[in-house]
Amino acid sequence: MIKDITIARPDDWHLHLRDGAMLEGVLPHTAKDFARAIIMPNLIPPVVRGADAKAYRDRILTALPDGMIFEPLMTLYLTEDTQADDVAAAHQSGLVKAVKLYPAGATTNSQSGVQDFDKVTGVLERMAKIGLPLCVHGEVTDHEVDIFDREAVFIDRILTPLRQKIPDLKVVMEHVTTKDGVDYVMENEKNLGATITTHHLIINRNHLLAGGIKPHYYCLPVAKRESHRLALRAAATSGDRRFFLGTDSAPHTDDLKEHACGCAGIFSATNTMSCLAHVFEEEGALDKIEAFASLNGPAYYELPVNQEKMTLVKEDEPVIYPEKFQTGAGPVTLFDPGFDLYWRVV
Ligand code: DOR
Ligand code: ZN
């Protein structure tokens, strides 16, 4: 039985760090294990212009505790008013590594997102030209569409025509949650990758809804039925270069999660690597965890693999993580995988 594994230090290709006291509270959890992360721009107000991203990056680096090394990879929030020249300049300077597309109303702080996709064609064409990836929250927001079908419908209605119109645009389907999403990526060789979260490898919609509603398992896209979870597991543990880790770790304080209209988001930064080692071991694929967490992401983003290493050790006794921790913004509950974790990052 394998008792330890050493991999290149991982990165998180989809992360919410927030701002202010929450940023200070959660950043060390990510910086402890991850060398870099793609930082989501859905702040209030959103990170829209290059100057906003520069200021946010400075705030992140100021919040980083002394002695920790972490590189935030900044993104811009695409709006119908986004200027192609501003995007190109932010990319050219090395500051911005992707642009994020939220369909308006799809999720937390997405009010400023895109309603009319024709209005962003110019920016997307420019991004295709300069090789800047588009990270996509792939859900339609049409109230007529069932929330469990919103990803599949997005692929048909929005993503497929968009990629036909601008085939040179590099796209990352963020947090795929369905077999439809996995199949779409598998059918497309060029300019398409996908992130998969820790929690979507572990929970299905029963975890969220059966036996009482569990607000700490509520996220968007919402967890789907078991057959979809199994498709995600197969994709993540296959080693296929198109799939890589994006935790979508998204902290909200407990009062906002345990609420009549609770926020979407699962905080998993602290125990993601323990959870992933458990999942990959269960699938007999520990030899693929490095591809998923450390190699495929940099390859897609055309960045170097981290030189530093991380070792995971399997303990005989469960590794205990706190159920929640305090931040200056309030308490945040950590993702509970629902089973004991034995893998520890050393
Ligand atoms: O669960 C989610 N939380 N999904 C998202 O798309 C946004 C995120 C957040 O910002 O809280
Ligand atoms: Zn997210």
Tab-separated table of C-alpha atoms and ligand atoms in Angstrom:
chain	number	residue	atom	x	y	z
A	1	MET	CA	0.000	0.000	0.000
A	2	ILE	CA	1.312	3.459	-0.912
A	3	LYS	CA	1.970	5.483	2.241
A	4	ASP	CA	3.397	8.654	0.807
A	5	ILE	CA	3.547	10.514	-2.436
A	6	THR	CA	5.612	13.502	-3.555
A	7	ILE	CA	4.356	15.756	-6.311
A	8	ALA	CA	5.191	19.153	-7.771
A	9	ARG	CA	3.601	21.803	-5.560
A	10	PRO	CA	-0.005	22.224	-6.715
A	11	ASP	CA	-1.894	25.297	-7.926
A	12	ASP	CA	-5.555	26.172	-7.613
A	13	TRP	CA	-7.001	27.240	-10.967
A	14	HIS	CA	-10.234	28.682	-9.503
A	15	LEU	CA	-10.299	30.397	-6.126
A	16	HIS	CA	-12.350	33.034	-4.287
A	17	LEU	CA	-10.284	35.030	-1.801
A	18	ARG	CA	-12.751	37.917	-1.181
A	19	ASP	CA	-11.374	41.074	0.373
A	20	GLY	CA	-10.647	42.766	3.706
A	21	ALA	CA	-10.977	40.673	6.863
A	22	MET	CA	-12.184	37.594	4.961
A	23	LEU	CA	-9.191	37.766	2.622
A	24	GLU	CA	-6.866	37.931	5.629
A	25	GLY	CA	-8.634	34.992	7.227
A	26	VAL	CA	-8.659	32.625	4.251
A	27	LEU	CA	-5.499	33.460	2.305
A	28	PRO	CA	-3.101	31.497	4.586
A	29	HIS	CA	-5.211	28.351	4.073
A	30	THR	CA	-4.516	28.460	0.344
A	31	ALA	CA	-0.947	29.767	0.545
A	32	LYS	CA	0.006	26.896	2.856
A	33	ASP	CA	-0.495	24.279	0.123
A	34	PHE	CA	-0.729	26.080	-3.210
A	35	ALA	CA	1.960	28.008	-5.057
A	36	ARG	CA	-0.444	29.966	-7.259
A	37	ALA	CA	-4.142	30.441	-7.788
A	38	ILE	CA	-6.413	31.968	-10.384
A	39	ILE	CA	-8.221	34.616	-8.336
A	40	MET	CA	-11.894	35.112	-9.084
A	41	PRO	CA	-12.926	38.744	-9.651
A	42	ASN	CA	-16.504	38.667	-8.248
A	43	LEU	CA	-15.947	41.236	-5.521
A	44	ILE	CA	-18.362	44.075	-4.809
A	45	PRO	CA	-17.654	46.080	-6.916
A	46	PRO	CA	-16.155	43.529	-9.343
A	47	VAL	CA	-12.577	43.560	-10.604
A	48	VAL	CA	-13.274	44.900	-14.091
A	49	ARG	CA	-10.319	46.947	-15.252
A	50	GLY	CA	-6.615	46.294	-15.248
A	51	ALA	CA	-6.194	48.950	-12.560
A	52	ASP	CA	-8.734	47.127	-10.336
A	53	ALA	CA	-6.798	43.872	-10.727
A	54	LYS	CA	-3.524	45.603	-9.886
A	55	ALA	CA	-5.011	47.116	-6.707
A	56	TYR	CA	-6.600	43.776	-5.704
A	57	ARG	CA	-3.329	41.935	-6.278
A	58	ASP	CA	-1.571	44.441	-4.016
A	59	ARG	CA	-4.183	43.873	-1.292
A	60	ILE	CA	-3.707	40.111	-1.564
A	61	LEU	CA	0.069	40.399	-1.272
A	62	THR	CA	-0.291	42.765	1.690
A	63	ALA	CA	-2.561	40.211	3.412
A	64	LEU	CA	-0.063	37.385	2.854
A	65	PRO	CA	1.621	36.498	6.165
A	66	ASP	CA	5.381	37.004	6.346
A	67	GLY	CA	7.290	33.968	5.210
A	68	MET	CA	4.552	32.552	2.998
A	69	ILE	CA	5.133	32.405	-0.737
A	70	PHE	CA	2.112	32.625	-3.010
A	71	GLU	CA	1.462	34.100	-6.426
A	72	PRO	CA	-2.043	35.387	-7.182
A	73	LEU	CA	-2.886	35.029	-10.882
A	74	MET	CA	-5.347	37.794	-11.548
A	75	THR	CA	-8.507	37.762	-13.647
A	76	LEU	CA	-10.827	40.448	-14.983
A	77	TYR	CA	-14.593	40.309	-14.700
A	78	LEU	CA	-16.100	40.575	-18.174
A	79	THR	CA	-18.901	43.125	-18.528
A	80	GLU	CA	-20.659	44.441	-21.600
A	81	ASP	CA	-18.593	47.626	-21.169
A	82	THR	CA	-15.195	45.921	-20.933
A	83	GLN	CA	-12.649	47.577	-23.235
A	84	ALA	CA	-10.483	45.285	-25.370
A	85	ASP	CA	-7.504	47.652	-25.090
A	86	ASP	CA	-7.625	47.623	-21.302
A	87	VAL	CA	-7.759	43.818	-21.260
A	88	ALA	CA	-4.887	43.548	-23.737
A	89	ALA	CA	-2.733	45.969	-21.718
A	90	ALA	CA	-3.383	44.070	-18.463
A	91	HIS	CA	-2.401	40.839	-20.191
A	92	GLN	CA	0.636	42.354	-21.864
A	93	SER	CA	1.972	43.604	-18.517
A	94	GLY	CA	1.779	40.051	-17.129
A	95	LEU	CA	-0.765	41.049	-14.488
A	96	VAL	CA	-3.838	39.258	-15.809
A	97	LYS	CA	-3.940	35.579	-16.753
A	98	ALA	CA	-7.610	35.165	-17.693
A	99	VAL	CA	-10.937	36.925	-18.101
A	100	LYS	CA	-13.982	35.573	-16.291
A	101	LEU	CA	-17.382	35.317	-17.921
A	102	TYR	CA	-20.362	35.255	-15.592
A	103	PRO	CA	-23.741	35.156	-17.270
A	104	ALA	CA	-25.625	37.956	-15.455
A	105	GLY	CA	-27.365	36.547	-12.385
A	106	ALA	CA	-25.738	33.090	-12.513
A	107	THR	CA	-24.159	33.176	-9.054
A	108	THR	CA	-22.718	35.246	-6.193
A	109	ASN	CA	-22.076	38.863	-7.267
A	110	SER	CA	-22.735	38.206	-10.945
A	111	GLN	CA	-25.175	41.089	-11.460
A	112	SER	CA	-22.643	42.926	-13.631
A	113	GLY	CA	-22.096	39.911	-15.877
A	114	VAL	CA	-22.990	39.419	-19.500
A	115	GLN	CA	-26.575	39.420	-20.766
A	116	ASP	CA	-26.067	39.995	-24.460
A	117	PHE	CA	-23.149	37.876	-25.658
A	118	ASP	CA	-22.924	39.812	-28.937
A	119	LYS	CA	-21.790	42.833	-26.927
A	120	VAL	CA	-18.583	41.076	-25.827
A	121	THR	CA	-17.591	39.589	-29.190
A	122	GLY	CA	-14.983	42.298	-29.825
A	123	VAL	CA	-13.236	41.646	-26.511
A	124	LEU	CA	-13.339	37.877	-27.008
A	125	GLU	CA	-11.876	38.186	-30.499
A	126	ARG	CA	-9.045	40.272	-29.118
A	127	MET	CA	-8.438	37.685	-26.385
A	128	ALA	CA	-8.274	34.946	-29.028
A	129	LYS	CA	-5.683	36.987	-30.886
A	130	ILE	CA	-3.436	37.534	-27.866
A	131	GLY	CA	-3.949	34.035	-26.385
A	132	LEU	CA	-5.684	35.142	-23.174
A	133	PRO	CA	-8.007	32.426	-21.808
A	134	LEU	CA	-11.671	32.950	-21.010
A	135	CYS	CA	-12.853	31.265	-17.801
A	136	VAL	CA	-16.534	30.484	-18.109
A	137	HIS	CA	-19.195	30.038	-15.469
A	138	GLY	CA	-21.188	27.678	-17.672
A	139	GLU	CA	-24.784	27.975	-16.575
A	140	VAL	CA	-27.715	29.660	-18.265
A	141	THR	CA	-29.764	31.906	-16.021
A	142	ASP	CA	-33.101	31.468	-17.764
A	143	HIS	CA	-35.724	30.847	-15.073
A	144	GLU	CA	-37.490	28.381	-17.343
A	145	VAL	CA	-34.466	26.080	-17.282
A	146	ASP	CA	-34.268	23.660	-14.371
A	147	ILE	CA	-31.299	24.433	-12.135
A	148	PHE	CA	-29.946	20.891	-12.582
A	149	ASP	CA	-29.956	21.323	-16.395
A	150	ARG	CA	-28.372	24.754	-16.595
A	151	GLU	CA	-24.868	23.542	-17.412
A	152	ALA	CA	-25.953	21.212	-20.223
A	153	VAL	CA	-28.189	23.906	-21.717
A	154	PHE	CA	-25.352	26.452	-21.513
A	155	ILE	CA	-23.127	24.152	-23.560
A	156	ASP	CA	-25.750	23.831	-26.290
A	157	ARG	CA	-27.033	27.378	-26.376
A	158	ILE	CA	-24.012	29.515	-25.565
A	159	LEU	CA	-20.700	27.691	-25.489
A	160	THR	CA	-20.924	25.654	-28.686
A	161	PRO	CA	-21.941	28.619	-30.894
A	162	LEU	CA	-19.408	30.880	-29.159
A	163	ARG	CA	-16.553	28.459	-29.813
A	164	GLN	CA	-17.673	28.026	-33.409
A	165	LYS	CA	-17.696	31.785	-33.881
A	166	ILE	CA	-14.280	32.313	-32.241
A	167	PRO	CA	-12.446	28.970	-32.534
A	168	ASP	CA	-9.101	30.458	-31.518
A	169	LEU	CA	-10.414	31.561	-28.125
A	170	LYS	CA	-8.930	29.503	-25.309
A	171	VAL	CA	-11.744	28.503	-22.968
A	172	VAL	CA	-11.745	27.014	-19.477
A	173	MET	CA	-15.075	25.532	-18.482
A	174	GLU	CA	-14.995	26.285	-14.784
A	175	HIS	CA	-16.218	23.771	-12.211
A	176	VAL	CA	-17.806	21.257	-14.576
A	177	THR	CA	-20.445	19.307	-12.681
A	178	THR	CA	-22.029	17.055	-15.292
A	179	LYS	CA	-21.247	14.142	-17.589
A	180	ASP	CA	-22.425	16.483	-20.366
A	181	GLY	CA	-19.627	18.895	-19.466
A	182	VAL	CA	-17.019	16.139	-19.287
A	183	ASP	CA	-18.153	14.680	-22.624
A	184	TYR	CA	-18.080	18.085	-24.288
A	185	VAL	CA	-14.482	18.603	-23.194
A	186	MET	CA	-13.498	15.079	-24.277
A	187	GLU	CA	-14.985	15.649	-27.745
A	188	ASN	CA	-12.972	18.827	-28.248
A	189	GLU	CA	-9.216	18.662	-28.615
A	190	LYS	CA	-8.372	22.289	-29.165
A	191	ASN	CA	-8.584	25.371	-26.952
A	192	LEU	CA	-10.717	23.747	-24.289
A	193	GLY	CA	-9.927	22.755	-20.723
A	194	ALA	CA	-12.006	22.330	-17.580
A	195	THR	CA	-11.550	22.720	-13.874
A	196	ILE	CA	-13.145	20.334	-11.398
A	197	THR	CA	-13.710	21.189	-7.735
A	198	THR	CA	-12.852	19.057	-4.746
A	199	HIS	CA	-16.413	18.969	-3.487
A	200	HIS	CA	-18.001	17.902	-6.795
A	201	LEU	CA	-15.756	14.819	-6.706
A	202	ILE	CA	-17.209	13.946	-3.300
A	203	ILE	CA	-20.822	15.058	-2.942
A	204	ASN	CA	-23.917	14.538	-5.056
A	205	ARG	CA	-27.292	16.215	-4.627
A	206	ASN	CA	-28.392	13.683	-2.014
A	207	HIS	CA	-25.679	14.995	0.294
A	208	LEU	CA	-27.218	18.434	-0.090
A	209	LEU	CA	-30.893	17.549	0.153
A	210	ALA	CA	-31.620	14.093	1.612
A	211	GLY	CA	-32.329	13.889	5.337
A	212	GLY	CA	-32.460	17.684	5.800
A	213	ILE	CA	-31.017	20.532	3.778
A	214	LYS	CA	-27.280	21.038	4.322
A	215	PRO	CA	-26.455	24.658	3.552
A	216	HIS	CA	-22.715	24.063	3.724
A	217	TYR	CA	-23.034	21.747	0.700
A	218	TYR	CA	-24.823	24.391	-1.342
A	219	CYS	CA	-22.752	25.793	-4.180
A	220	LEU	CA	-23.157	26.762	-7.812
A	221	PRO	CA	-23.259	24.951	-10.070
A	222	VAL	CA	-25.282	22.854	-7.649
A	223	ALA	CA	-24.138	19.255	-7.049
A	224	LYS	CA	-25.836	16.861	-9.485
A	225	ARG	CA	-26.917	13.218	-9.375
A	226	GLU	CA	-24.467	10.393	-8.667
A	227	SER	CA	-23.869	9.422	-12.308
A	228	HIS	CA	-22.481	12.915	-12.921
A	229	ARG	CA	-20.208	12.742	-9.894
A	230	LEU	CA	-18.812	9.451	-11.198
A	231	ALA	CA	-18.126	11.027	-14.605
A	232	LEU	CA	-16.230	13.855	-12.878
A	233	ARG	CA	-14.193	11.359	-10.873
A	234	ALA	CA	-13.306	9.419	-14.003
A	235	ALA	CA	-12.217	12.622	-15.761
A	236	ALA	CA	-10.164	13.997	-12.861
A	237	THR	CA	-8.389	10.724	-12.132
A	238	SER	CA	-7.751	9.898	-15.807
A	239	GLY	CA	-4.735	12.198	-15.963
A	240	ASP	CA	-6.174	13.675	-19.199
A	241	ARG	CA	-4.407	17.004	-19.735
A	242	ARG	CA	-7.696	18.861	-20.290
A	243	PHE	CA	-8.832	18.479	-16.661
A	244	PHE	CA	-7.264	20.277	-13.716
A	245	LEU	CA	-7.990	21.338	-10.166
A	246	GLY	CA	-9.985	24.476	-9.472
A	247	THR	CA	-11.268	24.208	-5.917
A	248	ASP	CA	-13.816	27.027	-6.247
A	249	SER	CA	-13.174	27.389	-2.540
A	250	ALA	CA	-15.662	30.177	-1.796
A	251	PRO	CA	-15.939	31.317	1.810
A	252	HIS	CA	-19.106	32.821	3.240
A	253	THR	CA	-19.631	33.417	6.937
A	254	ASP	CA	-21.882	30.915	8.706
A	255	ASP	CA	-24.723	33.411	9.217
A	256	LEU	CA	-24.956	33.851	5.440
A	257	LYS	CA	-24.815	30.099	4.765
A	258	GLU	CA	-27.277	29.095	7.491
A	259	HIS	CA	-29.925	31.477	6.254
A	260	ALA	CA	-33.408	31.410	4.722
A	261	CYS	CA	-31.766	32.440	1.440
A	262	GLY	CA	-28.299	31.005	1.913
A	263	CYS	CA	-25.258	31.932	-0.164
A	264	ALA	CA	-23.715	29.501	-2.642
A	265	GLY	CA	-20.153	28.493	-1.907
A	266	ILE	CA	-18.108	25.781	-0.215
A	267	PHE	CA	-14.862	26.553	1.590
A	268	SER	CA	-12.376	23.755	0.925
A	269	ALA	CA	-8.955	25.408	0.727
A	270	THR	CA	-7.744	23.905	4.023
A	271	ASN	CA	-8.329	20.202	3.379
A	272	THR	CA	-8.473	19.969	-0.414
A	273	MET	CA	-5.200	18.095	-0.819
A	274	SER	CA	-6.172	15.541	1.876
A	275	CYS	CA	-9.561	15.079	0.191
A	276	LEU	CA	-8.015	14.691	-3.258
A	277	ALA	CA	-5.474	12.116	-2.085
A	278	HIS	CA	-8.367	10.159	-0.568
A	279	VAL	CA	-10.383	10.315	-3.800
A	280	PHE	CA	-7.451	9.429	-6.060
A	281	GLU	CA	-6.461	6.542	-3.789
A	282	GLU	CA	-10.034	5.259	-3.811
A	283	GLU	CA	-9.959	5.315	-7.612
A	284	GLY	CA	-6.594	3.530	-7.696
A	285	ALA	CA	-5.126	6.605	-9.341
A	286	LEU	CA	-2.704	8.183	-6.878
A	287	ASP	CA	-0.200	8.291	-9.726
A	288	LYS	CA	-2.511	10.770	-11.511
A	289	ILE	CA	-2.971	13.292	-8.690
A	290	GLU	CA	0.087	15.236	-9.800
A	291	ALA	CA	-1.288	15.645	-13.332
A	292	PHE	CA	-4.597	16.914	-11.986
A	293	ALA	CA	-3.314	19.215	-9.247
A	294	SER	CA	0.114	20.302	-10.463
A	295	LEU	CA	0.801	19.660	-14.169
A	296	ASN	CA	-2.270	20.026	-16.396
A	297	GLY	CA	-3.196	23.523	-15.220
A	298	PRO	CA	0.186	25.140	-15.902
A	299	ALA	CA	0.321	23.369	-19.268
A	300	TYR	CA	-3.026	24.838	-20.300
A	301	TYR	CA	-2.154	28.311	-19.048
A	302	GLU	CA	1.338	28.021	-20.586
A	303	LEU	CA	3.056	28.638	-17.269
A	304	PRO	CA	5.976	26.687	-15.759
A	305	VAL	CA	5.323	23.806	-13.382
A	306	ASN	CA	6.298	24.703	-9.809
A	307	GLN	CA	9.825	23.644	-8.915
A	308	GLU	CA	8.957	23.092	-5.255
A	309	LYS	CA	7.532	19.762	-4.118
A	310	MET	CA	4.736	18.665	-1.813
A	311	THR	CA	4.639	15.381	0.070
A	312	LEU	CA	1.424	13.741	1.226
A	313	VAL	CA	1.684	11.038	3.887
A	314	LYS	CA	-1.003	8.516	4.794
A	315	GLU	CA	-1.360	8.397	8.575
A	316	ASP	CA	-2.708	5.455	10.573
A	317	GLU	CA	-5.090	7.719	12.497
A	318	PRO	CA	-7.481	10.254	10.966
A	319	VAL	CA	-6.114	13.729	10.380
A	320	ILE	CA	-8.332	16.140	12.300
A	321	TYR	CA	-9.339	19.440	10.706
A	322	PRO	CA	-11.387	22.010	12.618
A	323	GLU	CA	-15.083	22.057	11.737
A	324	LYS	CA	-14.910	25.835	11.404
A	325	PHE	CA	-12.486	28.656	12.008
A	326	GLN	CA	-12.773	32.304	12.903
A	327	THR	CA	-11.993	35.132	10.539
A	328	GLY	CA	-12.263	38.854	11.183
A	329	ALA	CA	-15.438	38.720	9.063
A	330	GLY	CA	-16.984	35.929	11.154
A	331	PRO	CA	-16.860	32.113	11.393
A	332	VAL	CA	-16.404	30.037	8.235
A	333	THR	CA	-17.252	26.321	8.071
A	334	LEU	CA	-14.787	24.023	6.363
A	335	PHE	CA	-15.935	21.487	3.743
A	336	ASP	CA	-16.788	18.205	5.474
A	337	PRO	CA	-16.163	15.324	3.043
A	338	GLY	CA	-18.301	13.054	5.223
A	339	PHE	CA	-15.519	10.529	5.813
A	340	ASP	CA	-12.301	10.423	7.794
A	341	LEU	CA	-9.222	11.806	6.074
A	342	TYR	CA	-5.892	10.025	6.504
A	343	TRP	CA	-3.681	11.910	4.059
A	344	ARG	CA	-1.691	14.760	5.530
A	345	VAL	CA	0.366	17.383	3.749
A	346	VAL	CA	3.792	17.420	5.369
B	1	DOR	O1	-20.722	28.223	-5.153
B	1	DOR	C1	-20.263	29.218	-5.681
B	1	DOR	N1	-19.754	30.255	-4.964
B	1	DOR	N2	-20.250	29.288	-7.003
B	1	DOR	C2	-19.892	30.394	-7.657
B	1	DOR	O2	-19.954	30.388	-8.854
B	1	DOR	C3	-19.515	31.612	-6.915
B	1	DOR	C4	-19.030	31.295	-5.584
B	1	DOR	C5	-18.946	32.512	-4.673
B	1	DOR	O3	-18.391	33.515	-5.089
B	1	DOR	O4	-19.425	32.426	-3.551
B	2	ZN	ZN	-16.236	30.221	-8.368
